[in-house]
Amino acid sequence: VLPAMSLDGIIHLDVFENAITSDNFRSFVQGLLTHMNKWPLPNSVLVIDDTSIHKAARIQELVEE
């Protein structure tokens, strides 16, 4: 289970049968971004740690678009 949480609760969720890969995470972020807003509106900040799947190609580009 891969959730994205805000102060109001879960705003996006994906369930995977196997370990999450960088491709899974990139797909998750694409879906999540449809629920996010531009700064400084609510749900405008994405916080992730530095695990290797979070450093997948295009994650930063997706977020900055």
PDB file of N, CA, C and O in Angstrom:
ATOM      1  N   VAL A   1       0.853  -1.173   0.000  1.00  0.00           N
ATOM      2  CA  VAL A   1       0.000   0.000   0.000  1.00  0.00           C
ATOM      3  C   VAL A   1       0.895   1.231   0.000  1.00  0.00           C
ATOM      4  O   VAL A   1       1.799   1.336   0.817  1.00  0.00           O
ATOM      5  N   LEU A   2       0.608   2.137  -0.932  1.00  0.00           N
ATOM      6  CA  LEU A   2       1.386   3.377  -1.034  1.00  0.00           C
ATOM      7  C   LEU A   2       0.416   4.547  -0.934  1.00  0.00           C
ATOM      8  O   LEU A   2      -0.302   4.843  -1.890  1.00  0.00           O
ATOM      9  N   PRO A   3       0.336   5.198   0.248  1.00  0.00           N
ATOM     10  CA  PRO A   3      -0.580   6.318   0.411  1.00  0.00           C
ATOM     11  C   PRO A   3       0.143   7.668   0.328  1.00  0.00           C
ATOM     12  O   PRO A   3       1.332   7.772   0.577  1.00  0.00           O
ATOM     13  N   ALA A   4      -0.623   8.695  -0.015  1.00  0.00           N
ATOM     14  CA  ALA A   4      -0.168  10.077   0.098  1.00  0.00           C
ATOM     15  C   ALA A   4      -1.127  10.759   1.061  1.00  0.00           C
ATOM     16  O   ALA A   4      -2.344  10.729   0.858  1.00  0.00           O
ATOM     17  N   MET A   5      -0.575  11.330   2.114  1.00  0.00           N
ATOM     18  CA  MET A   5      -1.413  11.912   3.154  1.00  0.00           C
ATOM     19  C   MET A   5      -1.268  13.421   3.181  1.00  0.00           C
ATOM     20  O   MET A   5      -0.212  13.973   2.895  1.00  0.00           O
ATOM     21  N   SER A   6      -2.366  14.075   3.539  1.00  0.00           N
ATOM     22  CA  SER A   6      -2.359  15.514   3.776  1.00  0.00           C
ATOM     23  C   SER A   6      -2.851  15.739   5.200  1.00  0.00           C
ATOM     24  O   SER A   6      -3.155  14.777   5.914  1.00  0.00           O
ATOM     25  N   LEU A   7      -2.981  16.982   5.588  1.00  0.00           N
ATOM     26  CA  LEU A   7      -3.510  17.275   6.915  1.00  0.00           C
ATOM     27  C   LEU A   7      -4.965  16.820   7.047  1.00  0.00           C
ATOM     28  O   LEU A   7      -5.460  16.620   8.145  1.00  0.00           O
ATOM     29  N   ASP A   8      -5.638  16.641   5.912  1.00  0.00           N
ATOM     30  CA  ASP A   8      -7.041  16.231   5.922  1.00  0.00           C
ATOM     31  C   ASP A   8      -7.233  14.729   5.741  1.00  0.00           C
ATOM     32  O   ASP A   8      -8.365  14.253   5.684  1.00  0.00           O
ATOM     33  N   GLY A   9      -6.154  13.985   5.615  1.00  0.00           N
ATOM     34  CA  GLY A   9      -6.249  12.539   5.440  1.00  0.00           C
ATOM     35  C   GLY A   9      -5.575  12.082   4.161  1.00  0.00           C
ATOM     36  O   GLY A   9      -4.780  12.802   3.562  1.00  0.00           O
ATOM     37  N   ILE A  10      -5.901  10.886   3.714  1.00  0.00           N
ATOM     38  CA  ILE A  10      -5.283  10.311   2.513  1.00  0.00           C
ATOM     39  C   ILE A  10      -5.894  10.964   1.278  1.00  0.00           C
ATOM     40  O   ILE A  10      -7.115  11.003   1.128  1.00  0.00           O
ATOM     41  N   ILE A  11      -5.027  11.473   0.378  1.00  0.00           N
ATOM     42  CA  ILE A  11      -5.518  12.109  -0.844  1.00  0.00           C
ATOM     43  C   ILE A  11      -5.277  11.253  -2.086  1.00  0.00           C
ATOM     44  O   ILE A  11      -5.851  11.521  -3.143  1.00  0.00           O
ATOM     45  N   HIS A  12      -4.436  10.235  -1.968  1.00  0.00           N
ATOM     46  CA  HIS A  12      -4.176   9.335  -3.095  1.00  0.00           C
ATOM     47  C   HIS A  12      -3.620   8.033  -2.529  1.00  0.00           C
ATOM     48  O   HIS A  12      -2.897   8.034  -1.541  1.00  0.00           O
ATOM     49  N   LEU A  13      -3.957   6.927  -3.195  1.00  0.00           N
ATOM     50  CA  LEU A  13      -3.548   5.622  -2.691  1.00  0.00           C
ATOM     51  C   LEU A  13      -3.412   4.654  -3.853  1.00  0.00           C
ATOM     52  O   LEU A  13      -4.239   4.648  -4.763  1.00  0.00           O
ATOM     53  N   ASP A  14      -2.349   3.863  -3.845  1.00  0.00           N
ATOM     54  CA  ASP A  14      -2.163   2.768  -4.792  1.00  0.00           C
ATOM     55  C   ASP A  14      -1.803   1.515  -4.005  1.00  0.00           C
ATOM     56  O   ASP A  14      -1.146   1.592  -2.964  1.00  0.00           O
ATOM     57  N   VAL A  15      -2.222   0.374  -4.519  1.00  0.00           N
ATOM     58  CA  VAL A  15      -1.913  -0.919  -3.894  1.00  0.00           C
ATOM     59  C   VAL A  15      -1.155  -1.750  -4.915  1.00  0.00           C
ATOM     60  O   VAL A  15      -1.577  -1.868  -6.071  1.00  0.00           O
ATOM     61  N   PHE A  16      -0.035  -2.325  -4.498  1.00  0.00           N
ATOM     62  CA  PHE A  16       0.805  -3.144  -5.360  1.00  0.00           C
ATOM     63  C   PHE A  16       0.949  -4.521  -4.730  1.00  0.00           C
ATOM     64  O   PHE A  16       1.060  -4.639  -3.518  1.00  0.00           O
ATOM     65  N   GLU A  17       0.973  -5.559  -5.564  1.00  0.00           N
ATOM     66  CA  GLU A  17       1.119  -6.918  -5.060  1.00  0.00           C
ATOM     67  C   GLU A  17       2.565  -7.238  -4.698  1.00  0.00           C
ATOM     68  O   GLU A  17       2.811  -8.085  -3.851  1.00  0.00           O
ATOM     69  N   ASN A  18       3.529  -6.600  -5.358  1.00  0.00           N
ATOM     70  CA  ASN A  18       4.944  -6.885  -5.137  1.00  0.00           C
ATOM     71  C   ASN A  18       5.640  -5.646  -4.604  1.00  0.00           C
ATOM     72  O   ASN A  18       5.009  -4.623  -4.354  1.00  0.00           O
ATOM     73  N   ALA A  19       6.953  -5.744  -4.457  1.00  0.00           N
ATOM     74  CA  ALA A  19       7.733  -4.596  -4.009  1.00  0.00           C
ATOM     75  C   ALA A  19       7.554  -3.430  -4.983  1.00  0.00           C
ATOM     76  O   ALA A  19       7.406  -3.624  -6.189  1.00  0.00           O
ATOM     77  N   ILE A  20       7.551  -2.235  -4.440  1.00  0.00           N
ATOM     78  CA  ILE A  20       7.356  -1.039  -5.266  1.00  0.00           C
ATOM     79  C   ILE A  20       8.656  -0.703  -5.975  1.00  0.00           C
ATOM     80  O   ILE A  20       9.708  -0.585  -5.353  1.00  0.00           O
ATOM     81  N   THR A  21       8.569  -0.517  -7.285  1.00  0.00           N
ATOM     82  CA  THR A  21       9.727  -0.170  -8.105  1.00  0.00           C
ATOM     83  C   THR A  21       9.694   1.324  -8.413  1.00  0.00           C
ATOM     84  O   THR A  21       8.706   2.013  -8.138  1.00  0.00           O
ATOM     85  N   SER A  22      10.765   1.809  -9.019  1.00  0.00           N
ATOM     86  CA  SER A  22      10.796   3.222  -9.401  1.00  0.00           C
ATOM     87  C   SER A  22       9.718   3.528 -10.438  1.00  0.00           C
ATOM     88  O   SER A  22       9.135   4.616 -10.427  1.00  0.00           O
ATOM     89  N   ASP A  23       9.414   2.591 -11.322  1.00  0.00           N
ATOM     90  CA  ASP A  23       8.334   2.794 -12.297  1.00  0.00           C
ATOM     91  C   ASP A  23       6.977   2.891 -11.593  1.00  0.00           C
ATOM     92  O   ASP A  23       6.148   3.734 -11.953  1.00  0.00           O
ATOM     93  N   ASN A  24       6.752   2.032 -10.592  1.00  0.00           N
ATOM     94  CA  ASN A  24       5.514   2.114  -9.803  1.00  0.00           C
ATOM     95  C   ASN A  24       5.405   3.469  -9.115  1.00  0.00           C
ATOM     96  O   ASN A  24       4.337   4.086  -9.104  1.00  0.00           O
ATOM     97  N   PHE A  25       6.512   3.912  -8.539  1.00  0.00           N
ATOM     98  CA  PHE A  25       6.503   5.174  -7.810  1.00  0.00           C
ATOM     99  C   PHE A  25       6.249   6.345  -8.752  1.00  0.00           C
ATOM    100  O   PHE A  25       5.491   7.256  -8.416  1.00  0.00           O
ATOM    101  N   ARG A  26       6.853   6.324  -9.925  1.00  0.00           N
ATOM    102  CA  ARG A  26       6.639   7.392 -10.907  1.00  0.00           C
ATOM    103  C   ARG A  26       5.161   7.443 -11.303  1.00  0.00           C
ATOM    104  O   ARG A  26       4.554   8.510 -11.359  1.00  0.00           O
ATOM    105  N   SER A  27       4.553   6.290 -11.530  1.00  0.00           N
ATOM    106  CA  SER A  27       3.126   6.219 -11.852  1.00  0.00           C
ATOM    107  C   SER A  27       2.282   6.752 -10.698  1.00  0.00           C
ATOM    108  O   SER A  27       1.302   7.474 -10.904  1.00  0.00           O
ATOM    109  N   PHE A  28       2.669   6.393  -9.481  1.00  0.00           N
ATOM    110  CA  PHE A  28       1.971   6.877  -8.289  1.00  0.00           C
ATOM    111  C   PHE A  28       2.024   8.400  -8.219  1.00  0.00           C
ATOM    112  O   PHE A  28       1.010   9.058  -7.972  1.00  0.00           O
ATOM    113  N   VAL A  29       3.195   8.973  -8.440  1.00  0.00           N
ATOM    114  CA  VAL A  29       3.352  10.433  -8.382  1.00  0.00           C
ATOM    115  C   VAL A  29       2.508  11.105  -9.460  1.00  0.00           C
ATOM    116  O   VAL A  29       1.874  12.133  -9.213  1.00  0.00           O
ATOM    117  N   GLN A  30       2.465  10.531 -10.656  1.00  0.00           N
ATOM    118  CA  GLN A  30       1.633  11.093 -11.716  1.00  0.00           C
ATOM    119  C   GLN A  30       0.169  11.162 -11.281  1.00  0.00           C
ATOM    120  O   GLN A  30      -0.503  12.157 -11.498  1.00  0.00           O
ATOM    121  N   GLY A  31      -0.321  10.100 -10.661  1.00  0.00           N
ATOM    122  CA  GLY A  31      -1.693  10.101 -10.156  1.00  0.00           C
ATOM    123  C   GLY A  31      -1.893  11.058  -9.007  1.00  0.00           C
ATOM    124  O   GLY A  31      -2.924  11.726  -8.898  1.00  0.00           O
ATOM    125  N   LEU A  32      -0.897  11.149  -8.136  1.00  0.00           N
ATOM    126  CA  LEU A  32      -0.966  12.041  -6.983  1.00  0.00           C
ATOM    127  C   LEU A  32      -1.034  13.495  -7.408  1.00  0.00           C
ATOM    128  O   LEU A  32      -1.782  14.292  -6.831  1.00  0.00           O
ATOM    129  N   LEU A  33      -0.273  13.865  -8.417  1.00  0.00           N
ATOM    130  CA  LEU A  33      -0.195  15.267  -8.816  1.00  0.00           C
ATOM    131  C   LEU A  33      -1.538  15.827  -9.268  1.00  0.00           C
ATOM    132  O   LEU A  33      -1.764  17.035  -9.185  1.00  0.00           O
ATOM    133  N   THR A  34      -2.447  14.966  -9.697  1.00  0.00           N
ATOM    134  CA  THR A  34      -3.777  15.455 -10.077  1.00  0.00           C
ATOM    135  C   THR A  34      -4.572  15.912  -8.858  1.00  0.00           C
ATOM    136  O   THR A  34      -5.577  16.607  -9.004  1.00  0.00           O
ATOM    137  N   HIS A  35      -4.129  15.540  -7.657  1.00  0.00           N
ATOM    138  CA  HIS A  35      -4.794  15.926  -6.410  1.00  0.00           C
ATOM    139  C   HIS A  35      -4.061  17.043  -5.687  1.00  0.00           C
ATOM    140  O   HIS A  35      -4.468  17.437  -4.591  1.00  0.00           O
ATOM    141  N   MET A  36      -2.986  17.537  -6.276  1.00  0.00           N
ATOM    142  CA  MET A  36      -2.184  18.572  -5.634  1.00  0.00           C
ATOM    143  C   MET A  36      -2.400  19.917  -6.317  1.00  0.00           C
ATOM    144  O   MET A  36      -2.930  19.999  -7.418  1.00  0.00           O
ATOM    145  N   ASN A  37      -2.000  20.980  -5.623  1.00  0.00           N
ATOM    146  CA  ASN A  37      -2.157  22.341  -6.110  1.00  0.00           C
ATOM    147  C   ASN A  37      -0.804  23.029  -6.218  1.00  0.00           C
ATOM    148  O   ASN A  37       0.191  22.551  -5.691  1.00  0.00           O
ATOM    149  N   LYS A  38      -0.792  24.164  -6.865  1.00  0.00           N
ATOM    150  CA  LYS A  38       0.420  24.989  -6.926  1.00  0.00           C
ATOM    151  C   LYS A  38       0.591  25.717  -5.601  1.00  0.00           C
ATOM    152  O   LYS A  38      -0.366  25.968  -4.882  1.00  0.00           O
ATOM    153  N   TRP A  39       1.837  26.025  -5.272  1.00  0.00           N
ATOM    154  CA  TRP A  39       2.174  26.778  -4.064  1.00  0.00           C
ATOM    155  C   TRP A  39       1.528  28.140  -4.140  1.00  0.00           C
ATOM    156  O   TRP A  39       1.502  28.739  -5.187  1.00  0.00           O
ATOM    157  N   PRO A  40       0.958  28.673  -3.103  1.00  0.00           N
ATOM    158  CA  PRO A  40       0.900  28.241  -1.698  1.00  0.00           C
ATOM    159  C   PRO A  40      -0.441  27.642  -1.293  1.00  0.00           C
ATOM    160  O   PRO A  40      -0.810  27.698  -0.137  1.00  0.00           O
ATOM    161  N   LEU A  41      -1.172  27.072  -2.206  1.00  0.00           N
ATOM    162  CA  LEU A  41      -2.474  26.492  -1.897  1.00  0.00           C
ATOM    163  C   LEU A  41      -2.325  25.201  -1.082  1.00  0.00           C
ATOM    164  O   LEU A  41      -1.242  24.621  -1.020  1.00  0.00           O
ATOM    165  N   PRO A  42      -3.408  24.741  -0.451  1.00  0.00           N
ATOM    166  CA  PRO A  42      -3.343  23.469   0.289  1.00  0.00           C
ATOM    167  C   PRO A  42      -2.907  22.322  -0.634  1.00  0.00           C
ATOM    168  O   PRO A  42      -3.178  22.346  -1.840  1.00  0.00           O
ATOM    169  N   ASN A  43      -2.251  21.356  -0.065  1.00  0.00           N
ATOM    170  CA  ASN A  43      -1.745  20.179  -0.803  1.00  0.00           C
ATOM    171  C   ASN A  43      -0.790  20.589  -1.924  1.00  0.00           C
ATOM    172  O   ASN A  43      -0.844  20.063  -3.030  1.00  0.00           O
ATOM    173  N   SER A  44       0.096  21.528  -1.621  1.00  0.00           N
ATOM    174  CA  SER A  44       1.030  22.012  -2.636  1.00  0.00           C
ATOM    175  C   SER A  44       2.480  21.612  -2.363  1.00  0.00           C
ATOM    176  O   SER A  44       3.360  21.968  -3.129  1.00  0.00           O
ATOM    177  N   VAL A  45       2.733  20.856  -1.285  1.00  0.00           N
ATOM    178  CA  VAL A  45       4.092  20.467  -0.932  1.00  0.00           C
ATOM    179  C   VAL A  45       4.184  18.943  -0.914  1.00  0.00           C
ATOM    180  O   VAL A  45       3.394  18.275  -0.255  1.00  0.00           O
ATOM    181  N   LEU A  46       5.154  18.417  -1.657  1.00  0.00           N
ATOM    182  CA  LEU A  46       5.398  16.976  -1.701  1.00  0.00           C
ATOM    183  C   LEU A  46       6.665  16.684  -0.909  1.00  0.00           C
ATOM    184  O   LEU A  46       7.728  17.216  -1.224  1.00  0.00           O
ATOM    185  N   VAL A  47       6.552  15.855   0.118  1.00  0.00           N
ATOM    186  CA  VAL A  47       7.699  15.502   0.955  1.00  0.00           C
ATOM    187  C   VAL A  47       7.957  14.010   0.791  1.00  0.00           C
ATOM    188  O   VAL A  47       7.073  13.193   1.040  1.00  0.00           O
ATOM    189  N   ILE A  48       9.173  13.679   0.341  1.00  0.00           N
ATOM    190  CA  ILE A  48       9.583  12.279   0.208  1.00  0.00           C
ATOM    191  C   ILE A  48      10.992  12.142   0.752  1.00  0.00           C
ATOM    192  O   ILE A  48      11.731  13.117   0.842  1.00  0.00           O
ATOM    193  N   ASP A  49      11.370  10.928   1.131  1.00  0.00           N
ATOM    194  CA  ASP A  49      12.733  10.721   1.615  1.00  0.00           C
ATOM    195  C   ASP A  49      13.650  10.408   0.438  1.00  0.00           C
ATOM    196  O   ASP A  49      13.260  10.542  -0.721  1.00  0.00           O
ATOM    197  N   ASP A  50      14.856  10.003   0.724  1.00  0.00           N
ATOM    198  CA  ASP A  50      15.852   9.838  -0.341  1.00  0.00           C
ATOM    199  C   ASP A  50      16.105   8.379  -0.728  1.00  0.00           C
ATOM    200  O   ASP A  50      17.177   8.034  -1.203  1.00  0.00           O
ATOM    201  N   THR A  51      15.109   7.531  -0.574  1.00  0.00           N
ATOM    202  CA  THR A  51      15.280   6.144  -1.011  1.00  0.00           C
ATOM    203  C   THR A  51      15.467   6.105  -2.525  1.00  0.00           C
ATOM    204  O   THR A  51      15.056   7.014  -3.244  1.00  0.00           O
ATOM    205  N   SER A  52      16.078   5.072  -3.018  1.00  0.00           N
ATOM    206  CA  SER A  52      16.456   5.026  -4.437  1.00  0.00           C
ATOM    207  C   SER A  52      15.267   5.123  -5.389  1.00  0.00           C
ATOM    208  O   SER A  52      15.369   5.752  -6.439  1.00  0.00           O
ATOM    209  N   ILE A  53      14.116   4.526  -5.054  1.00  0.00           N
ATOM    210  CA  ILE A  53      12.970   4.612  -5.983  1.00  0.00           C
ATOM    211  C   ILE A  53      12.423   6.029  -6.069  1.00  0.00           C
ATOM    212  O   ILE A  53      11.789   6.381  -7.053  1.00  0.00           O
ATOM    213  N   HIS A  54      12.666   6.850  -5.058  1.00  0.00           N
ATOM    214  CA  HIS A  54      12.208   8.235  -5.095  1.00  0.00           C
ATOM    215  C   HIS A  54      13.092   9.103  -5.976  1.00  0.00           C
ATOM    216  O   HIS A  54      12.725  10.231  -6.298  1.00  0.00           O
ATOM    217  N   LYS A  55      14.248   8.593  -6.361  1.00  0.00           N
ATOM    218  CA  LYS A  55      15.180   9.341  -7.211  1.00  0.00           C
ATOM    219  C   LYS A  55      15.059   8.936  -8.674  1.00  0.00           C
ATOM    220  O   LYS A  55      15.924   9.228  -9.477  1.00  0.00           O
ATOM    221  N   ALA A  56      13.974   8.281  -9.030  1.00  0.00           N
ATOM    222  CA  ALA A  56      13.782   7.796 -10.396  1.00  0.00           C
ATOM    223  C   ALA A  56      13.795   8.952 -11.384  1.00  0.00           C
ATOM    224  O   ALA A  56      13.411  10.080 -11.059  1.00  0.00           O
ATOM    225  N   ALA A  57      14.220   8.644 -12.593  1.00  0.00           N
ATOM    226  CA  ALA A  57      14.251   9.653 -13.651  1.00  0.00           C
ATOM    227  C   ALA A  57      12.865  10.253 -13.826  1.00  0.00           C
ATOM    228  O   ALA A  57      11.855   9.548 -13.770  1.00  0.00           O
ATOM    229  N   ARG A  58      12.817  11.525 -14.007  1.00  0.00           N
ATOM    230  CA  ARG A  58      11.612  12.312 -14.294  1.00  0.00           C
ATOM    231  C   ARG A  58      10.730  12.630 -13.089  1.00  0.00           C
ATOM    232  O   ARG A  58       9.770  13.372 -13.235  1.00  0.00           O
ATOM    233  N   ILE A  59      11.006  12.133 -11.907  1.00  0.00           N
ATOM    234  CA  ILE A  59      10.174  12.483 -10.759  1.00  0.00           C
ATOM    235  C   ILE A  59      10.204  13.993 -10.532  1.00  0.00           C
ATOM    236  O   ILE A  59       9.169  14.639 -10.426  1.00  0.00           O
ATOM    237  N   GLN A  60      11.397  14.567 -10.474  1.00  0.00           N
ATOM    238  CA  GLN A  60      11.514  16.014 -10.242  1.00  0.00           C
ATOM    239  C   GLN A  60      10.860  16.797 -11.379  1.00  0.00           C
ATOM    240  O   GLN A  60      10.161  17.784 -11.134  1.00  0.00           O
ATOM    241  N   GLU A  61      11.055  16.346 -12.607  1.00  0.00           N
ATOM    242  CA  GLU A  61      10.446  17.031 -13.745  1.00  0.00           C
ATOM    243  C   GLU A  61       8.920  16.983 -13.669  1.00  0.00           C
ATOM    244  O   GLU A  61       8.258  17.987 -13.939  1.00  0.00           O
ATOM    245  N   LEU A  62       8.364  15.844 -13.313  1.00  0.00           N
ATOM    246  CA  LEU A  62       6.911  15.726 -13.162  1.00  0.00           C
ATOM    247  C   LEU A  62       6.364  16.724 -12.149  1.00  0.00           C
ATOM    248  O   LEU A  62       5.358  17.389 -12.391  1.00  0.00           O
ATOM    249  N   VAL A  63       7.052  16.805 -11.020  1.00  0.00           N
ATOM    250  CA  VAL A  63       6.598  17.688  -9.947  1.00  0.00           C
ATOM    251  C   VAL A  63       6.720  19.148 -10.360  1.00  0.00           C
ATOM    252  O   VAL A  63       5.818  19.959 -10.094  1.00  0.00           O
ATOM    253  N   GLU A  64       7.799  19.498 -11.024  1.00  0.00           N
ATOM    254  CA  GLU A  64       8.008  20.897 -11.399  1.00  0.00           C
ATOM    255  C   GLU A  64       7.098  21.350 -12.540  1.00  0.00           C
ATOM    256  O   GLU A  64       6.860  22.540 -12.695  1.00  0.00           O
ATOM    257  N   GLU A  65       6.580  20.406 -13.335  1.00  0.00           N
ATOM    258  CA  GLU A  65       5.660  20.774 -14.420  1.00  0.00           C
ATOM    259  C   GLU A  65       4.370  21.263 -13.820  1.00  0.00           C
ATOM    260  O   GLU A  65       3.673  22.065 -14.236  1.00  0.00           O
TER     261      GLU A  65
END
